[in-house]
């Protein structure tokens, strides 16, 4: 059974960074095969993982919509979408990546989204770990990917406003009726002065924190991948303190 970890949080809190750090740790520990899903249209998970992505699920669906004649004769539209989704999975170092691209514009895409969810369910079965990097509104998660996750990690910065927003995201996940086994709070760019009470008020199970790390900043400035981070990096040590809670399944 694949183990699904979904990341959520306001823009800029560090979802993509945390997603790639988790991927790097799972890879380092050789815990199994990993599929990363970039479900944030403004995201850069590919860059963080050092994988060049040329097509996304969004562009594939747009293309099929604009040129239905391109569906090979003898192939159903459903089968063609499944095939194209598989083709859009890019192989990287220890991790494969699927980019969801832009969500659909106005109009009813219910049929396509249902087909897509079916294709995603099949794809996910091939991997031990699925890491989904979401946008704040959880749009893709609700419509196009799986609606279930073993762990939802809401990433927040170490501010009162940030934590309030984390609590709202938890509520949003509930409203959208996601089948989430555990919801966690992760405080990124941690500040020890942050009151524990504020963390408690979010109602989320506190997973742990990550410090501000200048090496992460440097990677980002140079456009390098998380795999370029030294194994002895401080931030990886911080992750080890709570990582076990995620990959030791119970
Ligand atoms: N712990 C950290 N230490 C240093 N820089 C960080 C840290 N977490 C995130 N960043 C930087 O902050 C910026 C935003 O992070 P990102 O992961 O892209 O956020 P999000 O995906 O939530 O929008 C990036 O440039 C990233 O490199
Ligand atoms: Mg991001």
XYZ file of N, CA and C and ligand atoms in Angstrom:
778
model
N 0.842 -1.211 0.000
C 0.000 0.000 0.000
C 0.867 1.247 0.000
N 0.542 2.193 -0.861
C 1.348 3.416 -0.856
C 0.949 4.314 0.321
N 1.924 5.032 0.793
C 1.740 5.917 1.939
C 1.726 7.351 1.409
N 0.617 8.050 1.630
C 0.440 9.368 1.006
C 0.658 10.495 2.009
N 1.610 11.367 1.678
C 1.869 12.541 2.520
C 1.517 13.784 1.698
N 0.571 14.576 2.187
C 0.186 15.800 1.470
C 0.657 17.020 2.256
N 1.243 17.968 1.537
C 1.709 19.211 2.159
C 0.718 20.316 1.859
N 0.441 21.144 2.860
C -0.440 22.287 2.642
C 0.107 23.468 3.425
N -0.416 24.640 3.158
C 0.057 25.837 3.860
C 0.025 27.035 2.944
N 0.076 28.203 3.562
C 0.081 29.469 2.819
C 1.300 29.523 1.896
N 1.225 30.325 0.825
C 2.365 30.489 -0.081
C 3.580 31.022 0.671
N 4.723 30.487 0.373
C 5.967 30.986 0.946
C 6.323 30.416 2.309
N 5.444 29.586 2.877
C 5.749 29.043 4.208
C 6.846 27.973 4.148
N 7.002 27.352 2.987
C 8.068 26.351 2.850
C 7.575 24.963 2.459
N 6.367 24.879 1.865
C 5.822 23.568 1.477
C 6.755 22.800 0.534
N 7.207 23.513 -0.515
C 8.045 22.846 -1.512
C 9.372 22.413 -0.891
N 9.913 23.273 -0.035
C 11.172 22.942 0.647
C 10.973 21.718 1.536
N 9.905 21.715 2.316
C 9.639 20.592 3.229
C 9.380 19.312 2.416
N 8.591 19.443 1.334
C 8.305 18.269 0.488
C 9.612 17.674 -0.026
N 10.504 18.537 -0.521
C 11.742 18.007 -1.091
C 12.667 17.452 -0.006
N 12.644 18.043 1.174
C 13.462 17.510 2.279
C 12.954 16.132 2.715
N 11.642 15.970 2.756
C 11.072 14.665 3.120
C 11.467 13.626 2.067
N 11.371 14.031 0.792
C 11.747 13.121 -0.301
C 13.216 12.726 -0.175
N 14.043 13.721 0.064
C 15.478 13.441 0.202
C 15.725 12.446 1.355
N 15.024 12.597 2.471
C 15.212 11.709 3.624
C 14.719 10.291 3.340
N 13.585 10.185 2.670
C 13.054 8.851 2.338
C 14.027 8.140 1.390
N 14.573 8.914 0.456
C 15.527 8.379 -0.510
C 16.814 7.936 0.201
N 17.300 8.778 1.098
C 18.538 8.482 1.822
C 18.386 7.210 2.657
N 17.203 7.039 3.232
C 16.965 5.866 4.082
C 16.554 4.642 3.264
N 16.450 4.813 1.956
C 16.059 3.709 1.056
C 14.767 3.030 1.538
N 13.775 3.852 1.833
C 12.533 3.304 2.383
C 11.579 2.801 1.300
N 11.845 3.148 0.061
C 10.973 2.671 -1.016
C 10.898 3.667 -2.169
N 10.076 3.313 -3.167
C 9.950 4.171 -4.346
C 9.074 5.385 -4.015
N 9.373 6.492 -4.692
C 8.671 7.747 -4.370
C 8.104 8.403 -5.633
N 6.852 8.830 -5.539
C 6.262 9.670 -6.579
C 5.968 11.033 -5.954
N 6.533 12.079 -6.548
C 6.246 13.437 -6.084
C 5.194 14.029 -7.011
N 4.175 14.648 -6.443
C 3.141 15.293 -7.261
C 3.161 16.780 -6.969
N 3.434 17.556 -8.016
C 3.435 19.003 -7.856
C 2.031 19.503 -8.162
N 1.290 19.827 -7.116
C -0.107 20.242 -7.291
C -0.278 21.720 -6.979
N 0.803 22.476 -7.105
C 0.736 23.924 -6.922
C 1.116 24.578 -8.250
N 0.157 25.249 -8.908
C 0.446 25.836 -10.219
C 1.616 26.820 -10.195
N 1.883 27.414 -9.024
C 3.000 28.360 -8.940
C 4.263 27.694 -8.394
N 4.228 26.411 -8.418
C 5.291 25.719 -7.695
C 6.510 25.436 -8.542
N 7.487 24.917 -7.887
C 8.770 24.658 -8.509
C 9.365 23.390 -7.913
N 8.515 22.432 -7.666
C 9.004 21.198 -7.040
C 10.043 20.520 -7.947
N 9.812 20.606 -9.262
C 10.761 20.013 -10.214
C 12.157 20.587 -10.020
N 12.218 21.894 -9.906
C 13.516 22.553 -9.718
C 14.150 22.107 -8.396
N 13.327 22.054 -7.351
C 13.843 21.650 -6.029
C 14.378 20.222 -6.053
N 13.839 19.394 -6.961
C 14.272 17.994 -7.030
C 15.270 17.761 -8.165
N 15.562 18.819 -8.919
C 16.500 18.693 -10.036
C 15.915 17.916 -11.207
N 14.603 18.034 -11.411
C 13.952 17.328 -12.528
C 13.338 18.351 -13.483
N 13.691 18.223 -14.754
C 13.124 19.145 -15.743
C 11.798 18.584 -16.242
N 10.756 19.384 -16.098
C 9.426 18.935 -16.498
C 8.997 19.680 -17.750
N 8.614 18.938 -18.772
C 8.222 19.604 -20.021
C 6.712 19.641 -20.220
N 6.001 18.683 -19.662
C 4.534 18.762 -19.799
C 3.843 18.440 -18.486
N 2.710 19.095 -18.307
C 1.951 18.885 -17.077
C 0.600 18.270 -17.439
N -0.087 17.779 -16.434
C -1.422 17.221 -16.651
C -2.341 18.300 -17.239
N -2.196 19.534 -16.752
C -3.017 20.649 -17.257
C -2.841 20.851 -18.759
N -1.590 20.850 -19.228
C -1.355 21.081 -20.661
C -1.866 19.897 -21.488
N -1.719 18.693 -20.936
C -2.209 17.499 -21.647
C -3.726 17.597 -21.848
N -4.428 17.966 -20.771
C -5.897 18.039 -20.869
C -6.331 19.158 -21.812
N -5.609 20.283 -21.767
C -5.918 21.394 -22.684
C -5.769 20.930 -24.130
N -4.694 20.190 -24.368
C -4.400 19.723 -25.719
C -5.460 18.734 -26.203
N -5.838 17.833 -25.330
C -6.876 16.852 -25.713
C -8.196 17.577 -25.988
N -8.479 18.601 -25.137
C -9.706 19.376 -25.320
C -9.712 20.124 -26.648
N -8.559 20.707 -27.020
C -8.464 21.514 -28.238
C -8.372 20.646 -29.492
N -7.754 19.463 -29.352
C -7.579 18.594 -30.534
C -8.041 17.169 -30.244
N -9.352 16.991 -30.083
C -9.827 15.626 -29.780
C -9.489 14.640 -30.889
N -9.216 15.177 -32.097
C -8.867 14.312 -33.232
C -7.520 13.604 -33.027
N -6.751 14.083 -32.067
C -5.432 13.477 -31.829
C -5.517 12.148 -31.062
N -6.719 11.861 -30.551
C -6.868 10.586 -29.844
C -6.813 9.475 -30.892
N -5.861 8.565 -30.779
C -5.732 7.523 -31.814
C -7.011 6.718 -31.950
N -7.329 6.365 -33.201
C -8.560 5.593 -33.395
C -8.372 4.231 -32.729
N -9.441 3.745 -32.153
C -9.357 2.467 -31.440
C -8.989 2.658 -29.982
N -8.702 3.898 -29.584
C -8.383 4.162 -28.179
C -9.467 5.049 -27.587
N -9.987 4.687 -26.444
C -11.017 5.537 -25.838
C -10.338 6.771 -25.229
N -11.139 7.794 -24.999
C -10.609 9.030 -24.420
C -10.027 8.741 -23.023
N -10.725 7.904 -22.278
C -10.266 7.544 -20.930
C -8.883 6.915 -20.978
N -8.750 5.954 -21.884
C -7.490 5.211 -22.008
C -6.372 6.168 -22.440
N -6.725 7.100 -23.334
C -5.733 8.054 -23.841
C -5.246 8.965 -22.709
N -6.179 9.427 -21.874
C -5.793 10.285 -20.741
C -4.872 9.507 -19.802
N -5.231 8.263 -19.533
C -4.393 7.426 -18.654
C -2.986 7.297 -19.212
N -2.916 7.049 -20.501
C -1.639 6.876 -21.188
C -0.802 8.155 -21.113
N -1.447 9.288 -21.352
C -0.733 10.572 -21.350
C -0.244 10.935 -19.941
N -1.057 10.610 -18.936
C -0.649 10.898 -17.549
C 0.621 10.108 -17.233
N 0.626 8.858 -17.641
C 1.804 8.005 -17.413
C 3.029 8.606 -18.116
N 2.798 9.155 -19.294
C 3.881 9.742 -20.082
C 4.439 11.014 -19.438
N 3.588 11.668 -18.639
C 4.004 12.936 -18.017
C 4.750 12.716 -16.688
N 5.020 11.463 -16.357
C 5.784 11.184 -15.140
C 7.266 11.222 -15.502
N 7.990 12.132 -14.881
C 9.416 12.298 -15.188
C 10.273 11.611 -14.140
N 11.278 10.910 -14.615
C 12.138 10.183 -13.685
C 13.290 11.049 -13.214
N 13.496 11.050 -11.915
C 14.627 11.779 -11.359
C 15.503 10.852 -10.556
N 16.373 11.456 -9.757
C 17.282 10.659 -8.939
C 16.514 10.155 -7.709
N 16.085 8.924 -7.765
C 15.389 8.325 -6.621
C 13.943 8.750 -6.457
N 13.454 9.562 -7.390
C 12.073 10.024 -7.266
C 11.505 10.342 -8.655
N 10.248 9.994 -8.858
C 9.563 10.372 -10.096
C 8.671 11.568 -9.787
N 8.401 12.361 -10.811
C 7.618 13.580 -10.586
C 6.502 13.740 -11.608
N 5.324 14.073 -11.124
C 4.204 14.418 -11.996
C 3.769 15.837 -11.652
N 3.711 16.669 -12.692
C 3.316 18.054 -12.474
C 1.852 18.225 -12.890
N 1.012 18.691 -11.969
C -0.419 18.827 -12.287
C -0.701 20.054 -13.155
N 0.147 21.069 -13.091
C -0.068 22.272 -13.900
C -1.223 23.104 -13.398
N -1.780 23.893 -14.319
C -2.872 24.810 -13.935
C -4.179 24.058 -13.752
N -4.972 24.452 -12.762
C -6.310 23.845 -12.679
C -7.140 24.350 -13.855
N -8.270 23.688 -14.121
C -9.080 24.052 -15.277
C -9.716 25.434 -15.128
N -10.087 26.001 -16.254
C -10.794 27.275 -16.236
C -12.269 27.016 -15.932
N -13.137 28.032 -16.203
C -14.555 27.816 -15.933
C -15.144 26.720 -16.826
N -16.237 26.162 -16.407
C -16.872 25.100 -17.187
C -16.851 23.811 -16.396
N -17.576 22.823 -16.902
C -17.644 21.577 -16.144
C -16.639 20.560 -16.665
N -15.709 20.245 -15.821
C -14.692 19.286 -16.177
C -14.874 18.001 -15.370
N -16.089 17.828 -14.848
C -16.316 16.701 -13.931
C -15.910 15.373 -14.550
N -16.284 15.182 -15.815
C -15.994 13.905 -16.458
C -14.489 13.665 -16.533
N -13.772 14.679 -17.058
C -12.316 14.573 -17.200
C -11.659 14.352 -15.836
N -12.138 15.098 -14.847
C -11.545 14.964 -13.516
C -11.782 13.582 -12.928
N -12.929 13.012 -13.220
C -13.190 11.653 -12.738
C -12.240 10.654 -13.378
N -12.054 10.828 -14.702
C -11.123 9.944 -15.418
C -9.713 10.126 -14.839
N -9.375 11.381 -14.614
C -8.050 11.704 -14.102
C -7.836 11.092 -12.720
N -8.845 11.192 -11.882
C -8.706 10.616 -10.537
C -8.494 9.101 -10.616
N -9.183 8.489 -11.567
C -9.009 7.039 -11.776
C -7.575 6.738 -12.201
N -7.063 7.547 -13.141
C -5.690 7.356 -13.642
C -4.680 7.581 -12.515
N -4.951 8.587 -11.687
C -4.046 8.894 -10.566
C -4.043 7.743 -9.555
N -5.221 7.191 -9.307
C -5.323 6.077 -8.346
C -4.483 4.897 -8.823
N -4.538 4.630 -10.136
C -3.746 3.528 -10.697
C -2.251 3.826 -10.590
N -1.886 5.058 -10.914
C -0.469 5.464 -10.907
C 0.127 5.347 -9.506
N -0.628 5.830 -8.538
C -0.169 5.866 -7.144
C 0.169 4.461 -6.623
N -0.585 3.477 -7.110
C -0.377 2.092 -6.648
C 1.038 1.583 -6.921
N 1.727 2.202 -7.903
C 3.062 1.731 -8.282
C 4.174 2.201 -7.356
N 3.843 3.032 -6.376
C 4.894 3.625 -5.527
C 4.637 3.347 -4.048
N 5.743 3.347 -3.275
C 5.613 3.155 -1.822
C 5.222 4.458 -1.129
N 5.769 5.573 -1.636
C 5.474 6.874 -1.021
C 5.005 7.870 -2.072
N 3.969 8.610 -1.717
C 3.467 9.676 -2.590
C 3.568 10.967 -1.779
N 4.247 11.955 -2.336
C 4.361 13.239 -1.648
C 3.677 14.287 -2.517
N 2.638 14.915 -2.004
C 1.888 15.899 -2.803
C 2.125 17.301 -2.257
N 2.690 18.144 -3.129
C 2.953 19.540 -2.771
C 1.769 20.370 -3.269
N 0.930 20.819 -2.355
C -0.323 21.488 -2.737
C -0.235 23.007 -2.682
N -1.210 23.646 -3.319
C -1.355 25.088 -3.167
C -2.255 25.323 -1.950
N -2.331 26.573 -1.514
C -3.080 26.877 -0.289
C -4.546 26.439 -0.380
N -5.164 26.609 -1.542
C -6.586 26.303 -1.687
C -6.911 24.827 -1.856
N -5.906 24.001 -1.946
C -6.068 22.537 -2.064
C -6.919 22.133 -3.271
N -6.881 22.961 -4.318
C -7.724 22.759 -5.492
C -7.527 21.384 -6.156
N -6.283 21.078 -6.486
C -6.020 19.803 -7.170
C -6.374 18.619 -6.294
N -6.052 18.776 -5.010
C -6.274 17.672 -4.077
C -7.758 17.317 -4.050
N -8.606 18.349 -4.157
C -10.030 18.074 -4.056
C -10.612 17.561 -5.366
N -10.010 17.975 -6.492
C -10.661 17.625 -7.752
C -9.971 16.541 -8.556
N -8.648 16.577 -8.529
C -7.968 15.782 -9.533
C -7.083 14.674 -8.997
N -6.660 14.801 -7.774
C -5.813 13.731 -7.256
C -6.636 12.920 -6.275
N -5.960 12.151 -5.491
C -6.677 11.360 -4.508
C -7.258 12.284 -3.436
N -8.361 11.885 -2.850
C -8.931 12.697 -1.769
C -8.506 12.147 -0.408
N -7.600 11.182 -0.450
C -7.173 10.563 0.800
C -5.690 10.817 1.037
N -5.309 10.901 2.300
C -3.890 11.015 2.641
C -3.670 10.350 3.990
N -2.524 9.720 4.127
C -2.193 9.144 5.432
C -1.778 10.259 6.382
N -1.052 11.230 5.841
C -0.632 12.363 6.667
C -0.782 13.657 5.886
N -1.472 14.628 6.493
C -1.544 15.975 5.924
C -0.647 16.842 6.805
N 0.377 17.444 6.188
C 1.270 18.302 6.967
C 0.992 19.747 6.597
N 0.493 20.513 7.558
C 0.270 21.930 7.307
C 1.533 22.667 7.758
N 2.150 23.373 6.803
C 3.390 24.086 7.094
C 3.059 25.535 7.437
N 3.673 26.021 8.517
C 3.448 27.412 8.922
C 4.773 28.051 9.278
N 4.817 29.380 9.190
C 5.988 30.062 9.724
C 5.754 30.271 11.225
N 6.740 30.825 11.911
C 6.632 30.932 13.370
C 5.974 32.247 13.779
N 4.798 32.527 13.193
C 4.079 33.745 13.582
C 2.657 33.377 13.969
N 2.041 34.258 14.746
C 0.680 34.023 15.188
C -0.271 34.001 13.986
N -0.052 34.927 13.053
C -0.895 34.992 11.849
C -0.744 33.702 11.039
N 0.482 33.259 10.898
C 0.772 32.032 10.151
C 0.067 30.831 10.763
N 0.094 30.754 12.075
C -0.528 29.611 12.756
C -2.047 29.647 12.620
N -2.614 30.865 12.619
C -4.074 30.984 12.437
C -4.455 30.475 11.049
N -3.622 30.831 10.081
C -3.894 30.395 8.721
C -3.758 28.869 8.610
N -2.830 28.286 9.356
C -2.674 26.816 9.372
C -3.951 26.163 9.910
N -4.522 26.779 10.947
C -5.748 26.236 11.534
C -6.892 26.293 10.516
N -6.929 27.368 9.702
C -7.983 27.499 8.683
C -7.829 26.425 7.605
N -6.596 26.137 7.255
C -6.354 25.113 6.230
C -6.820 23.749 6.735
N -6.625 23.519 8.003
C -7.097 22.256 8.600
C -8.625 22.162 8.445
N -9.303 23.312 8.718
C -10.763 23.353 8.578
C -11.188 23.128 7.135
N -10.431 23.740 6.216
C -10.731 23.602 4.784
C -10.665 22.127 4.377
N -9.637 21.445 4.827
C -9.480 20.014 4.506
C -10.688 19.231 5.027
N -11.183 19.662 6.179
C -12.345 18.990 6.780
C -13.595 19.260 5.937
N -13.750 20.551 5.554
C -14.915 20.924 4.730
C -14.923 20.182 3.401
N -13.733 20.007 2.830
C -13.631 19.335 1.537
C -13.768 17.819 1.678
N -13.958 17.393 2.917
C -14.186 15.966 3.233
C -13.049 15.063 2.768
N -11.815 15.513 3.008
C -10.683 14.653 2.690
C -10.608 13.548 3.724
N -10.210 12.418 3.246
C -10.036 11.295 4.147
C -8.572 11.316 4.631
N -8.330 12.101 5.678
C -6.968 12.276 6.179
C -6.826 11.509 7.496
N -5.854 10.610 7.531
C -5.688 9.823 8.768
C -5.126 10.693 9.889
N -4.082 11.490 9.565
C -3.491 12.354 10.580
C -3.185 13.728 9.994
N -3.502 14.769 10.762
C -3.155 16.132 10.330
C -2.100 16.675 11.278
N -1.017 17.120 10.706
C 0.086 17.619 11.521
C 0.373 19.089 11.241
N 0.991 19.729 12.234
C 1.518 21.082 12.032
C 3.037 21.007 12.031
N 3.633 21.642 11.041
C 5.083 21.738 11.006
C 5.453 23.218 10.981
N 6.271 23.656 11.926
C 6.673 25.062 11.938
C 8.034 25.189 11.262
N 8.034 25.899 10.151
C 9.277 26.115 9.398
C 9.860 27.474 9.793
N 11.162 27.621 9.628
C 11.888 28.817 10.081
C 11.522 29.060 11.553
N 11.686 28.033 12.317
C 11.260 28.027 13.718
C 11.962 29.103 14.532
N 11.221 29.640 15.487
C 11.781 30.586 16.449
C 11.437 30.054 17.841
N 12.440 29.758 18.663
C 12.161 29.172 19.979
C 11.284 30.049 20.865
N 11.166 31.341 20.507
C 10.327 32.236 21.320
C 8.839 32.022 21.060
N 8.519 31.263 20.039
C 7.104 31.014 19.717
C 6.425 30.277 20.880
N 5.304 30.847 21.354
C 4.625 30.249 22.513
C 3.961 28.917 22.148
N 4.176 27.957 23.002
C 3.619 26.600 22.769
C 2.085 26.656 22.707
N 1.531 27.622 23.472
C 0.080 27.777 23.518
C -0.481 28.054 22.119
N 0.243 28.890 21.364
C -0.196 29.259 20.007
C -0.209 28.028 19.102
N 0.738 27.157 19.317
C 0.804 25.924 18.527
C -0.400 25.048 18.867
N -0.688 24.966 20.147
C -1.804 24.143 20.626
C -3.131 24.627 20.064
N -3.271 25.971 20.017
C -4.538 26.573 19.560
C -4.911 26.176 18.136
N -3.942 25.751 17.328
C -4.264 25.375 15.942
C -5.099 24.099 15.913
N -5.048 23.323 16.976
C -5.806 22.064 17.014
C -5.141 20.969 16.188
N -3.969 21.278 15.655
C -3.249 20.284 14.852
C -2.243 19.561 15.743
N -1.972 18.351 15.385
C -0.985 17.565 16.104
C 0.403 18.123 15.725
N 1.190 18.510 16.715
C 2.473 19.160 16.424
C 3.512 18.117 16.000
N 3.923 18.205 14.732
C 4.900 17.246 14.212
C 6.318 17.632 14.631
N 6.648 18.914 14.497
C 7.989 19.380 14.844
C 8.311 20.650 14.095
N 9.580 20.967 14.008
C 9.960 22.213 13.341
C 11.235 22.058 12.527
N 11.498 23.082 11.737
C 12.740 23.162 10.973
C 13.303 24.561 11.156
N 14.610 24.680 11.321
C 15.196 26.011 11.505
C 15.363 26.727 10.168
N 15.635 28.015 10.231
C 16.065 28.725 9.023
C 17.460 28.199 8.714
N 17.724 27.869 7.469
C 19.011 27.298 7.113
C 19.585 28.046 5.907
N 20.762 28.637 6.103
C 21.349 29.433 5.017
C 21.701 28.552 3.822
N 21.925 27.260 4.065
C 22.259 26.378 2.927
C 21.053 26.186 2.010
N 19.865 26.179 2.611
C 18.635 26.079 1.805
C 18.496 27.359 0.971
N 18.785 28.469 1.612
C 18.723 29.758 0.922
C 19.693 29.758 -0.270
N 20.892 29.241 -0.050
C 21.899 29.208 -1.114
C 21.448 28.311 -2.274
N 20.896 27.142 -1.939
C 20.408 26.232 -2.992
C 19.386 26.951 -3.855
N 18.476 27.639 -3.157
C 17.397 28.330 -3.830
C 17.944 29.451 -4.723
N 18.930 30.181 -4.207
C 19.523 31.276 -4.991
C 20.224 30.754 -6.238
N 20.861 29.599 -6.093
C 21.631 29.054 -7.217
C 20.806 28.134 -8.111
N 19.540 27.907 -7.731
C 18.675 27.021 -8.525
C 19.137 25.575 -8.460
N 19.731 25.201 -7.322
C 20.209 23.821 -7.190
C 19.147 22.950 -6.528
N 19.349 21.633 -6.636
C 18.332 20.731 -6.093
C 18.657 20.330 -4.657
N 17.653 19.782 -3.997
C 17.784 19.349 -2.597
C 18.825 18.227 -2.478
N 19.079 17.544 -3.599
C 20.072 16.468 -3.567
C 21.496 17.027 -3.529
N 21.634 18.335 -3.719
C 22.956 18.968 -3.599
C 23.259 19.356 -2.154
N 22.281 19.189 -1.285
C 22.482 19.535 0.129
C 23.402 18.493 0.782
N 24.352 18.974 1.575
C 25.295 18.046 2.225
C 24.546 17.145 3.212
N 24.931 15.866 3.309
C 24.211 14.956 4.223
C 24.262 15.424 5.676
N 25.282 16.194 6.023
C 25.405 16.621 7.427
C 24.697 17.965 7.683
N 23.920 18.429 6.722
C 23.238 19.726 6.881
C 22.352 19.740 8.131
N 22.365 20.886 8.814
C 21.611 21.071 10.052
C 20.128 20.749 9.874
N 19.581 21.184 8.745
C 18.140 21.035 8.530
C 17.738 19.557 8.399
N 18.632 18.747 7.852
C 18.337 17.314 7.739
C 18.350 16.662 9.119
N 19.226 17.159 9.974
C 19.266 16.645 11.359
C 17.965 17.007 12.079
N 17.494 18.220 11.850
C 16.237 18.662 12.486
C 15.074 17.799 12.004
N 15.108 17.449 10.744
C 14.022 16.629 10.176
C 14.014 15.228 10.790
N 15.211 14.729 11.087
C 15.313 13.375 11.669
C 14.565 13.285 13.001
N 14.438 14.409 13.702
C 13.777 14.397 15.011
C 12.288 14.043 14.911
N 11.671 14.361 13.773
C 10.237 14.049 13.642
C 9.913 13.147 12.447
N 10.886 12.930 11.575
C 10.645 12.142 10.361
C 10.078 10.755 10.645
N 10.603 10.120 11.681
C 10.170 8.756 12.021
C 8.655 8.654 12.189
N 8.085 9.751 12.747
C 6.628 9.741 12.976
C 5.887 9.544 11.658
N 6.533 9.964 10.568
C 5.877 9.850 9.272
C 6.086 8.492 8.634
N 7.346 8.021 8.644
C 7.552 6.792 7.885
C 7.447 5.505 8.668
N 7.373 5.581 9.974
C 7.066 4.335 10.694
C 5.542 4.243 10.722
N 5.035 3.307 9.948
C 3.581 3.257 9.785
C 2.923 2.560 10.951
N 1.770 3.098 11.304
C 1.064 2.423 12.404
C -0.401 2.250 12.029
N 13.987 26.529 6.547
C 14.337 27.365 5.568
N 15.544 28.020 5.632
C 15.899 28.881 4.639
N 15.153 29.167 3.565
C 13.961 28.552 3.460
C 13.497 27.618 4.439
N 12.277 27.175 4.059
C 11.990 27.778 2.888
N 12.990 28.603 2.512
C 13.039 29.462 1.307
O 11.861 30.249 1.274
C 11.339 30.357 -0.038
C 9.894 29.852 -0.065
O 9.880 28.470 0.253
P 8.989 27.417 -0.563
O 9.353 26.067 -0.050
O 9.104 27.644 -2.020
O 7.550 27.833 -0.042
P 6.094 27.414 -0.588
O 6.257 26.171 -1.389
O 5.256 27.190 0.645
O 5.590 28.576 -1.382
C 12.279 29.551 -0.931
O 13.196 30.436 -1.522
C 12.990 28.625 0.031
O 14.269 28.286 -0.426
Mg 5.750 25.767 -3.349
